[in-house]
């Protein structure tokens, strides 16, 4: 098979990368120099960079506490998502009466913006008695519809013959999911993990409303401390943003190999 | 194939029809059981709140006063006396219409990154890095980049001599919404990319090999193999794009707050303001119901257009 | 059977102690929610410590939320039945709550503690009255004033700040040349209203039930402002910017006048090294008219301990603590004694800031743009976009005012 030449691909990707990185570069630069972004003309290179804004972040807010809270909540959310979403997606690959209805229902549920559910969600969480708790923080995000469909798309690609053979062998359904579907869908698992982590990690409005105890606050809530008063966007604000960003990127880097072509596509051959 | 002869778990049934019926019921019970936990979460945190909104939209209520039934009053006001609603609606539709642009760009990137080119891990990370960034941060930095006086874009364009006067991106009635849309696409492209990459993994390599042997060109392979088999992922991206008009709430809030005027007001920012700034939760509830109906309609149409099974394709 | 007497005695002793300590150890909880002031954590820690001394049986919880999220948080808590006892609001938001019965009436408390009432500047305190009742105490106060760039004034040959609306527009036009413009104003929360009031335009009828601004005089004002905006005398950002853009433009030194409330001064100065008493002037707007944009402290209706909350309010608005607050944040608190002392102390180290803050205490009988209507935010929504249309040339003044009148009356009718 004729391989396409590499250099046009590199060129295109370089252009794309430039535009994608440009704003990010500015966030990073300002976090290291703390320069006034309203000065004109903007300076392209960092002037006198220093890491002390990152230190500031540690002082302005109880960073370790918030970080730990975010880790606990996100861990719960990621674990729950992989389990619940895989189960739900597997169910949707089977034929049963009402399947189309459930799919439409799920698609419709996606169209409910969180801002409109704030008050009833709060009241329900109160009724469940889990306000101001880790579970209360994590529960609304235990399953996400987008991720169910990511799994479903992957599971649909597994040949029915494989599944049927396993059932003939007497394998219980949950073992089928665990031993057959998931190993063949590592890319979907990675996507689930990354997305549910990011959404949980960056979630701002729900933790704002559901936690009263300052020791239970998650990392994004610390943002208010840097945006307070006069909208002075200082180096500390940008340092904070980079610190919040870091774990998501780290997770993505760790999951890189799941996106490598060829790891899973061969195995689906009958 | 006759399964009756296999394994002790299956007994010879009285009639073939009964066996099939029992099997179907067992299938269904199992499916519902597997769906139950996820559905429970959605019931609690999406369906019941939607119901709360629907009921509230027919009442007059505030956090400090008991409710009074007013029927379709709010809907009437919305449709006949509220030009801001129509403007927000139009803006939301524009926002949704921009989704295919973002998806197309992401598809291009995904295909490029999916080849065996060296350093693709690096490129992939570069593209994805925008997505986990807090939307508030995205809003702040783009607001600066597009600033008329001190922004990077105007500086660059003026330095190169392309324009004389600075362009008031976020201060202009015409350019405010497109500016927000561009910022949104910048952030979401990474997201689309990994959905599409996951989808590309499900396409067996041997299909391409077979097609190449048959003499199909790269273009034909793309349109005959890649695109159809990517349908579920593309459909997913489309749905996310539709959803994006309200998940971009933070972006609009920080960049323009719906302004100037209401030229960048989205339905979701308008309903937030109605609820929390003007304390009109009942009116906000009515807006919620209308927005929900609109987006669901769009999604259902998209679902039908892509085959009806969330875009799923028949596999061997 | 021999009873193990030492154990029994010990057990009884512990029981007795527990019962004795019981009622006295019951902790009451007081929570207070502030608006975007998390940088003052140290001050609040001091308040809480002091209050603990006054009332050891009360545990105080401090919460702070940023502006856009504050209403979301507060209203969710209200619906859930757990509103913070004391709240700090900015601008006109308190009106919605007061009109709906969400705030406790402070009038009886002020009657009982007349010395507390006497602490405050009566005009600022009156800002938070609705239907004849007091609903809030001043936390920190400010109102609009006119800043002017003395260098640009000199260049244009202007002797001093404008004394009338016509002069203002004239001067603005004179100073606009190329990149430079003559006038900027804040446009949120009715902060631009003094421009109308100084021309005798009223927004509403005295009974606050109908629009009263659609007059020939108002049309003339809008036309003058629109003409100046088209001509570059008034910078367009005045009508389209929020906070950062107008202040930033003035800080860059290209705008002759800025009509804003006092916090703008500190923001601008942070970005403008050229600012000193020779280059920046601060005076009241022509006619002395100003829109207040203050922060108030109130008690939620749903509070379980309103009397304790009142004690807390008394403490934080005392001379001692208002002076401390002013020291830390360079604001005025509405407490007359403290404010006078603060400005006097400031004259030595920071005469320009003292001058700015001095304007905040002058002509407080000329406050405008603060109508006590429950639907304030809706009226704002109804009025400003139309005004914006006229000022930016998208509609004629008459068209815009007609449309605004219709919308405002509709908003008022829904009260």
PDB file of N, CA, C and O in Angstrom, chain B residues 171-203:
ATOM      1  N   UNK B 171     -17.074  44.127  20.887  1.00  0.00           N
ATOM      2  CA  UNK B 171     -17.897  45.300  21.133  1.00  0.00           C
ATOM      3  C   UNK B 171     -18.830  45.568  19.972  1.00  0.00           C
ATOM      4  O   UNK B 171     -19.549  46.559  19.963  1.00  0.00           O
ATOM      5  N   UNK B 172     -18.788  44.713  18.978  1.00  0.00           N
ATOM      6  CA  UNK B 172     -19.600  44.975  17.796  1.00  0.00           C
ATOM      7  C   UNK B 172     -20.792  44.032  17.763  1.00  0.00           C
ATOM      8  O   UNK B 172     -20.676  42.861  18.101  1.00  0.00           O
ATOM      9  N   UNK B 173     -21.923  44.553  17.356  1.00  0.00           N
ATOM     10  CA  UNK B 173     -23.130  43.749  17.319  1.00  0.00           C
ATOM     11  C   UNK B 173     -22.989  42.578  16.368  1.00  0.00           C
ATOM     12  O   UNK B 173     -23.570  41.525  16.558  1.00  0.00           O
ATOM     13  N   UNK B 174     -22.198  42.770  15.301  1.00  0.00           N
ATOM     14  CA  UNK B 174     -22.101  41.712  14.309  1.00  0.00           C
ATOM     15  C   UNK B 174     -21.091  40.659  14.669  1.00  0.00           C
ATOM     16  O   UNK B 174     -21.265  39.487  14.362  1.00  0.00           O
ATOM     17  N   UNK B 175     -19.982  41.092  15.307  1.00  0.00           N
ATOM     18  CA  UNK B 175     -18.870  40.156  15.493  1.00  0.00           C
ATOM     19  C   UNK B 175     -18.844  39.474  16.850  1.00  0.00           C
ATOM     20  O   UNK B 175     -18.053  38.576  17.058  1.00  0.00           O
ATOM     21  N   UNK B 176     -19.697  39.927  17.781  1.00  0.00           N
ATOM     22  CA  UNK B 176     -19.610  39.364  19.132  1.00  0.00           C
ATOM     23  C   UNK B 176     -19.891  37.869  19.122  1.00  0.00           C
ATOM     24  O   UNK B 176     -19.111  37.075  19.646  1.00  0.00           O
ATOM     25  N   UNK B 177     -21.005  37.465  18.531  1.00  0.00           N
ATOM     26  CA  UNK B 177     -21.355  36.048  18.540  1.00  0.00           C
ATOM     27  C   UNK B 177     -20.350  35.199  17.776  1.00  0.00           C
ATOM     28  O   UNK B 177     -19.896  34.174  18.281  1.00  0.00           O
ATOM     29  N   UNK B 178     -19.960  35.586  16.536  1.00  0.00           N
ATOM     30  CA  UNK B 178     -18.932  34.794  15.854  1.00  0.00           C
ATOM     31  C   UNK B 178     -17.663  34.655  16.681  1.00  0.00           C
ATOM     32  O   UNK B 178     -17.033  33.593  16.649  1.00  0.00           O
ATOM     33  N   UNK B 179     -17.291  35.708  17.413  1.00  0.00           N
ATOM     34  CA  UNK B 179     -16.084  35.615  18.238  1.00  0.00           C
ATOM     35  C   UNK B 179     -16.236  34.545  19.295  1.00  0.00           C
ATOM     36  O   UNK B 179     -15.330  33.741  19.518  1.00  0.00           O
ATOM     37  N   UNK B 180     -17.386  34.513  19.931  1.00  0.00           N
ATOM     38  CA  UNK B 180     -17.611  33.494  20.954  1.00  0.00           C
ATOM     39  C   UNK B 180     -17.592  32.113  20.312  1.00  0.00           C
ATOM     40  O   UNK B 180     -17.030  31.161  20.859  1.00  0.00           O
ATOM     41  N   UNK B 181     -18.184  32.013  19.143  1.00  0.00           N
ATOM     42  CA  UNK B 181     -18.214  30.725  18.448  1.00  0.00           C
ATOM     43  C   UNK B 181     -16.805  30.243  18.128  1.00  0.00           C
ATOM     44  O   UNK B 181     -16.475  29.069  18.319  1.00  0.00           O
ATOM     45  N   UNK B 182     -15.945  31.164  17.674  1.00  0.00           N
ATOM     46  CA  UNK B 182     -14.576  30.768  17.356  1.00  0.00           C
ATOM     47  C   UNK B 182     -13.871  30.260  18.614  1.00  0.00           C
ATOM     48  O   UNK B 182     -13.202  29.225  18.597  1.00  0.00           O
ATOM     49  N   UNK B 183     -14.043  30.976  19.721  1.00  0.00           N
ATOM     50  CA  UNK B 183     -13.426  30.537  20.968  1.00  0.00           C
ATOM     51  C   UNK B 183     -13.950  29.168  21.366  1.00  0.00           C
ATOM     52  O   UNK B 183     -13.201  28.304  21.819  1.00  0.00           O
ATOM     53  N   UNK B 184     -15.245  28.959  21.174  1.00  0.00           N
ATOM     54  CA  UNK B 184     -15.844  27.674  21.508  1.00  0.00           C
ATOM     55  C   UNK B 184     -15.265  26.553  20.656  1.00  0.00           C
ATOM     56  O   UNK B 184     -14.912  25.488  21.158  1.00  0.00           O
ATOM     57  N   UNK B 185     -15.146  26.785  19.340  1.00  0.00           N
ATOM     58  CA  UNK B 185     -14.585  25.767  18.460  1.00  0.00           C
ATOM     59  C   UNK B 185     -13.156  25.451  18.873  1.00  0.00           C
ATOM     60  O   UNK B 185     -12.746  24.291  18.943  1.00  0.00           O
ATOM     61  N   UNK B 186     -12.411  26.506  19.214  1.00  0.00           N
ATOM     62  CA  UNK B 186     -11.025  26.283  19.650  1.00  0.00           C
ATOM     63  C   UNK B 186     -10.968  25.326  20.828  1.00  0.00           C
ATOM     64  O   UNK B 186     -10.116  24.435  20.899  1.00  0.00           O
ATOM     65  N   UNK B 187     -11.907  25.515  21.754  1.00  0.00           N
ATOM     66  CA  UNK B 187     -11.836  24.671  22.933  1.00  0.00           C
ATOM     67  C   UNK B 187     -12.332  23.262  22.682  1.00  0.00           C
ATOM     68  O   UNK B 187     -11.838  22.296  23.243  1.00  0.00           O
ATOM     69  N   UNK B 188     -13.337  23.131  21.812  1.00  0.00           N
ATOM     70  CA  UNK B 188     -14.014  21.840  21.717  1.00  0.00           C
ATOM     71  C   UNK B 188     -13.414  20.914  20.670  1.00  0.00           C
ATOM     72  O   UNK B 188     -13.726  19.718  20.637  1.00  0.00           O
ATOM     73  N   UNK B 189     -12.550  21.446  19.815  1.00  0.00           N
ATOM     74  CA  UNK B 189     -11.966  20.638  18.751  1.00  0.00           C
ATOM     75  C   UNK B 189     -11.240  19.408  19.316  1.00  0.00           C
ATOM     76  O   UNK B 189     -11.306  18.311  18.761  1.00  0.00           O
ATOM     77  N   UNK B 190     -10.561  19.598  20.449  1.00  0.00           N
ATOM     78  CA  UNK B 190      -9.859  18.476  21.064  1.00  0.00           C
ATOM     79  C   UNK B 190     -10.821  17.376  21.494  1.00  0.00           C
ATOM     80  O   UNK B 190     -10.518  16.185  21.376  1.00  0.00           O
ATOM     81  N   UNK B 191     -11.957  17.790  21.980  1.00  0.00           N
ATOM     82  CA  UNK B 191     -12.979  16.855  22.423  1.00  0.00           C
ATOM     83  C   UNK B 191     -13.506  16.042  21.244  1.00  0.00           C
ATOM     84  O   UNK B 191     -13.538  14.816  21.272  1.00  0.00           O
ATOM     85  N   UNK B 192     -13.905  16.747  20.189  1.00  0.00           N
ATOM     86  CA  UNK B 192     -14.353  16.051  18.992  1.00  0.00           C
ATOM     87  C   UNK B 192     -13.285  15.068  18.529  1.00  0.00           C
ATOM     88  O   UNK B 192     -13.569  13.943  18.140  1.00  0.00           O
ATOM     89  N   UNK B 193     -12.034  15.540  18.600  1.00  0.00           N
ATOM     90  CA  UNK B 193     -10.952  14.721  18.081  1.00  0.00           C
ATOM     91  C   UNK B 193     -10.874  13.369  18.782  1.00  0.00           C
ATOM     92  O   UNK B 193     -10.715  12.336  18.127  1.00  0.00           O
ATOM     93  N   UNK B 194     -10.962  13.370  20.105  1.00  0.00           N
ATOM     94  CA  UNK B 194     -10.809  12.062  20.729  1.00  0.00           C
ATOM     95  C   UNK B 194     -12.032  11.182  20.530  1.00  0.00           C
ATOM     96  O   UNK B 194     -11.904   9.956  20.472  1.00  0.00           O
ATOM     97  N   UNK B 195     -13.211  11.772  20.378  1.00  0.00           N
ATOM     98  CA  UNK B 195     -14.371  10.950  20.041  1.00  0.00           C
ATOM     99  C   UNK B 195     -14.142  10.292  18.681  1.00  0.00           C
ATOM    100  O   UNK B 195     -14.384   9.096  18.485  1.00  0.00           O
ATOM    101  N   UNK B 196     -13.676  11.083  17.735  1.00  0.00           N
ATOM    102  CA  UNK B 196     -13.470  10.558  16.383  1.00  0.00           C
ATOM    103  C   UNK B 196     -12.328   9.557  16.353  1.00  0.00           C
ATOM    104  O   UNK B 196     -12.381   8.565  15.625  1.00  0.00           O
ATOM    105  N   UNK B 197     -11.288   9.799  17.156  1.00  0.00           N
ATOM    106  CA  UNK B 197     -10.189   8.842  17.202  1.00  0.00           C
ATOM    107  C   UNK B 197     -10.672   7.497  17.729  1.00  0.00           C
ATOM    108  O   UNK B 197     -10.316   6.446  17.217  1.00  0.00           O
ATOM    109  N   UNK B 198     -11.486   7.559  18.791  1.00  0.00           N
ATOM    110  CA  UNK B 198     -12.050   6.318  19.317  1.00  0.00           C
ATOM    111  C   UNK B 198     -12.848   5.611  18.229  1.00  0.00           C
ATOM    112  O   UNK B 198     -12.769   4.390  18.074  1.00  0.00           O
ATOM    113  N   UNK B 199     -13.604   6.387  17.481  1.00  0.00           N
ATOM    114  CA  UNK B 199     -14.389   5.802  16.408  1.00  0.00           C
ATOM    115  C   UNK B 199     -13.519   5.198  15.322  1.00  0.00           C
ATOM    116  O   UNK B 199     -13.799   4.125  14.785  1.00  0.00           O
ATOM    117  N   UNK B 200     -12.413   5.888  15.010  1.00  0.00           N
ATOM    118  CA  UNK B 200     -11.524   5.372  13.972  1.00  0.00           C
ATOM    119  C   UNK B 200     -10.910   4.044  14.384  1.00  0.00           C
ATOM    120  O   UNK B 200     -10.602   3.206  13.542  1.00  0.00           O
ATOM    121  N   UNK B 201     -10.735   3.844  15.689  1.00  0.00           N
ATOM    122  CA  UNK B 201     -10.162   2.573  16.146  1.00  0.00           C
ATOM    123  C   UNK B 201     -11.055   1.400  15.821  1.00  0.00           C
ATOM    124  O   UNK B 201     -10.598   0.264  15.705  1.00  0.00           O
ATOM    125  N   UNK B 202     -12.373   1.659  15.711  1.00  0.00           N
ATOM    126  CA  UNK B 202     -13.276   0.532  15.523  1.00  0.00           C
ATOM    127  C   UNK B 202     -13.332   0.080  14.075  1.00  0.00           C
ATOM    128  O   UNK B 202     -14.004  -0.891  13.750  1.00  0.00           O
ATOM    129  N   UNK B 203     -12.641   0.785  13.198  1.00  0.00           N
ATOM    130  CA  UNK B 203     -12.650   0.387  11.791  1.00  0.00           C
ATOM    131  C   UNK B 203     -11.492  -0.575  11.563  1.00  0.00           C
ATOM    132  O   UNK B 203     -10.327  -0.189  11.718  1.00  0.00           O
TER     133      UNK B 203
END
